[in-house]
Coordinates of C-alpha atoms in Angstrom, one line a residue:
M379 CA -143.7 -31.6 38.0
S380 CA -141.4 -29.5 40.5
G381 CA -137.8 -29.3 42.2
T382 CA -134.1 -28.8 40.5
L383 CA -132.3 -29.6 38.0
P384 CA -129.5 -32.2 39.4
G385 CA -126.8 -31.0 40.4
S386 CA -128.0 -27.1 39.9
S387 CA -130.1 -24.5 41.9
R388 CA -132.1 -23.8 38.6
P389 CA -135.9 -24.7 39.0
L390 CA -137.4 -27.4 36.8
R391 CA -140.2 -26.1 35.1
S392 CA -143.0 -28.2 34.1
R393 CA -144.4 -28.0 30.6
S394 CA -148.1 -28.3 29.3
R395 CA -148.4 -30.3 26.5
S396 CA -150.3 -27.4 24.3
G397 CA -147.4 -25.6 22.7
T398 CA -144.9 -27.8 22.7
V399 CA -143.6 -29.7 18.9
A400 CA -141.5 -32.5 19.2
G401 CA -140.6 -32.5 22.7
G402 CA -140.0 -28.6 22.6
V403 CA -141.3 -25.0 23.3
W404 CA -142.9 -24.1 19.9
S405 CA -141.7 -20.0 19.7
V406 CA -140.4 -17.8 17.1
K407 CA -137.0 -17.1 18.8
A408 CA -136.4 -21.1 19.2
S409 CA -137.7 -21.9 15.7
L410 CA -135.0 -19.1 14.1
L411 CA -132.6 -19.8 16.3
G412 CA -132.7 -23.8 15.8
V413 CA -133.1 -23.6 11.9
L414 CA -129.7 -21.0 11.9
S415 CA -127.8 -23.1 14.1
G416 CA -128.9 -26.4 11.6
L417 CA -127.6 -24.3 8.9
M418 CA -124.3 -23.6 10.8
W419 CA -124.0 -27.4 11.2
S420 CA -124.6 -28.1 7.8
C421 CA -122.1 -25.3 7.4
G422 CA -119.4 -27.0 9.4
Q423 CA -120.5 -30.2 8.0
I424 CA -119.1 -29.4 4.1
L425 CA -116.6 -27.4 5.4
V426 CA -115.1 -30.8 7.2
L427 CA -115.8 -32.7 4.2
R428 CA -114.0 -30.6 1.7
G429 CA -110.9 -30.7 4.2
F430 CA -111.0 -34.3 4.2
A431 CA -110.7 -34.1 0.4
T432 CA -108.3 -31.4 0.1
W433 CA -105.9 -32.2 2.6
G434 CA -106.9 -35.6 4.5
V435 CA -108.4 -36.7 7.2
S436 CA -105.6 -37.0 9.7
R437 CA -104.9 -33.4 9.3
T438 CA -108.6 -32.3 9.4
M439 CA -110.0 -33.8 12.6
P440 CA -107.3 -32.8 15.1
V441 CA -107.2 -29.1 13.6
T442 CA -111.1 -28.6 13.8
T443 CA -111.4 -30.8 17.2
A444 CA -108.4 -28.5 18.9
L445 CA -110.0 -24.8 17.5
Q446 CA -113.4 -26.1 18.8
L447 CA -111.8 -26.7 22.1
V448 CA -110.1 -23.6 22.3
L449 CA -113.2 -21.3 20.7
N450 CA -115.5 -23.0 23.2
G451 CA -113.3 -22.3 26.2
V452 CA -112.9 -18.7 25.0
I453 CA -116.5 -18.3 24.5
G454 CA -117.3 -20.0 28.0
I455 CA -114.8 -17.3 29.8
I456 CA -116.0 -14.3 27.9
A457 CA -119.9 -14.9 27.4
F458 CA -120.3 -17.3 30.2
G459 CA -118.2 -16.5 32.9
E460 CA -117.0 -20.1 33.3
W461 CA -113.7 -21.0 34.9
R462 CA -113.9 -18.8 38.2
A463 CA -112.8 -21.3 41.0
P464 CA -109.6 -21.2 42.0
G465 CA -107.5 -22.7 39.7
A466 CA -109.6 -23.3 36.7
M467 CA -108.2 -20.3 34.6
P468 CA -104.6 -21.8 34.8
L469 CA -105.3 -25.4 34.2
G470 CA -107.6 -24.6 31.9
L471 CA -105.0 -23.0 29.3
T472 CA -102.7 -25.1 29.9
A473 CA -104.7 -27.8 29.3
L474 CA -105.1 -26.5 25.7
G475 CA -101.3 -26.3 25.1
P476 CA -101.1 -29.7 24.3
V477 CA -104.2 -29.9 22.9
I478 CA -103.0 -26.9 20.6
L479 CA -100.1 -28.5 19.8
G480 CA -101.1 -32.3 19.1
A481 CA -103.3 -30.2 16.5
V482 CA -99.9 -28.6 15.2
A483 CA -98.0 -32.1 15.0
C484 CA -100.6 -34.0 13.3
S485 CA -101.0 -31.5 10.7
W486 CA -97.1 -31.3 10.3
N487 CA -95.8 -31.7 6.6
E488 CA -92.2 -32.0 6.0
G489 CA -92.7 -30.7 2.6
T490 CA -91.3 -33.9 0.7
G491 CA -92.6 -37.0 -0.3
A492 CA -96.1 -37.9 -0.3
G493 CA -98.9 -35.8 0.8
P494 CA -100.9 -32.5 0.1
T495 CA -99.1 -29.6 -2.0
A496 CA -98.8 -26.3 -0.8
A497 CA -102.3 -25.0 -2.0
Q498 CA -104.2 -27.9 -0.4
R499 CA -102.3 -27.3 2.9
R500 CA -103.7 -24.1 2.6
T501 CA -107.1 -24.8 1.4
G502 CA -107.4 -27.3 3.6
L503 CA -106.7 -25.4 6.6
T504 CA -109.1 -22.2 6.0
V505 CA -111.8 -25.1 5.6
T506 CA -110.7 -26.6 8.5
I507 CA -110.8 -23.2 10.7
G508 CA -113.9 -22.3 9.2
S509 CA -116.0 -25.5 9.6
A510 CA -114.3 -25.6 13.3
F511 CA -116.1 -21.8 14.0
M512 CA -119.6 -23.0 12.4
Y513 CA -119.5 -26.2 14.8
G514 CA -118.1 -24.2 18.2
L515 CA -120.4 -21.3 17.8
Y516 CA -123.9 -22.8 17.2
P517 CA -124.6 -23.8 20.8
S518 CA -123.0 -20.9 22.3
I519 CA -125.7 -18.9 20.0
L520 CA -128.4 -21.1 21.2
R521 CA -127.1 -21.0 25.1
G522 CA -126.7 -17.5 24.8
A523 CA -130.3 -16.9 23.9
G524 CA -131.6 -18.9 26.3
V525 CA -133.0 -21.4 23.9
S526 CA -132.8 -25.0 25.4
T527 CA -132.0 -28.0 23.5
P528 CA -135.4 -29.8 23.0
D529 CA -136.5 -26.5 22.1
A530 CA -134.3 -26.1 19.2
L531 CA -133.7 -29.2 18.4
A532 CA -137.1 -29.5 15.7
P533 CA -135.9 -26.4 14.1
M534 CA -132.3 -27.2 14.0
S535 CA -133.1 -30.8 12.1
I536 CA -134.8 -27.9 8.7
G537 CA -131.9 -26.1 8.4
L538 CA -129.6 -29.2 8.2
L539 CA -132.2 -30.0 5.7
L540 CA -131.9 -26.6 4.1
G541 CA -128.2 -26.8 4.5
Q542 CA -127.4 -29.6 2.5
T543 CA -129.4 -28.6 -0.5
R544 CA -127.2 -27.5 -3.6
T545 CA -129.3 -26.8 -6.6
R546 CA -132.6 -25.2 -6.9
K547 CA -134.9 -28.6 -7.8
E548 CA -133.0 -30.1 -4.5
T549 CA -133.8 -26.9 -2.6
A550 CA -137.3 -26.9 -3.8
V551 CA -137.7 -30.4 -3.0
T552 CA -136.6 -30.0 0.6
V553 CA -138.6 -26.9 1.0
V554 CA -141.9 -29.1 0.2
G555 CA -140.8 -31.9 2.7
V556 CA -139.6 -29.5 5.3
V557 CA -143.2 -27.9 4.9
A558 CA -144.6 -31.1 4.8
A559 CA -142.7 -32.6 7.9
V560 CA -143.5 -29.5 10.3
I561 CA -147.3 -29.5 9.8
G562 CA -147.3 -33.5 10.5
V563 CA -145.5 -32.7 13.6
V564 CA -147.7 -30.0 14.4
L565 CA -150.5 -32.0 13.8
L566 CA -149.1 -35.0 15.8
G567 CA -148.4 -32.6 18.7
T568 CA -151.9 -31.0 18.6
A569 CA -153.8 -34.8 18.4
S570 CA -151.5 -35.8 21.4
S571 CA -152.3 -32.8 23.6
R572 CA -156.3 -33.2 23.0

């Protein structure tokens, strides 16, 4: 396979069947960063669910989504040199303003009547901000390290599983399951390359 990616000047490289696992190239870097990304996503999900329980879905989702948009915009500008086209920076920053205002409006509470207490709002906001950072940073870590989605996907699933365990027994069962799954995927990859 040769040529370029659609809409890009980057060369499209073919991969041999050997050294691939579940569609991606097996490497230590992709594996470690994939597991880290899966753990970050899993922690972000746990924090979002905590936010739901603490101060509600109608406050958690707008705030975490707005913060992810702002965080990824800033990372894209600073780390990856995006928004360099004429007018892109002012347009992008202007577009983020209403997003932030919308999140603030959705999380507004008069202080009277039904709704979360002040302590619940503080906890809800804290865990929601944490979730936004977990969700917002993991793709940038992969992109910054040059790890492609197919290369990180199988290791990410390991991180997702590990991130969802809460007790020693669950962790032990998960580790055994992950090891068995990795062995199975490697054996399937080896068998299909023959």
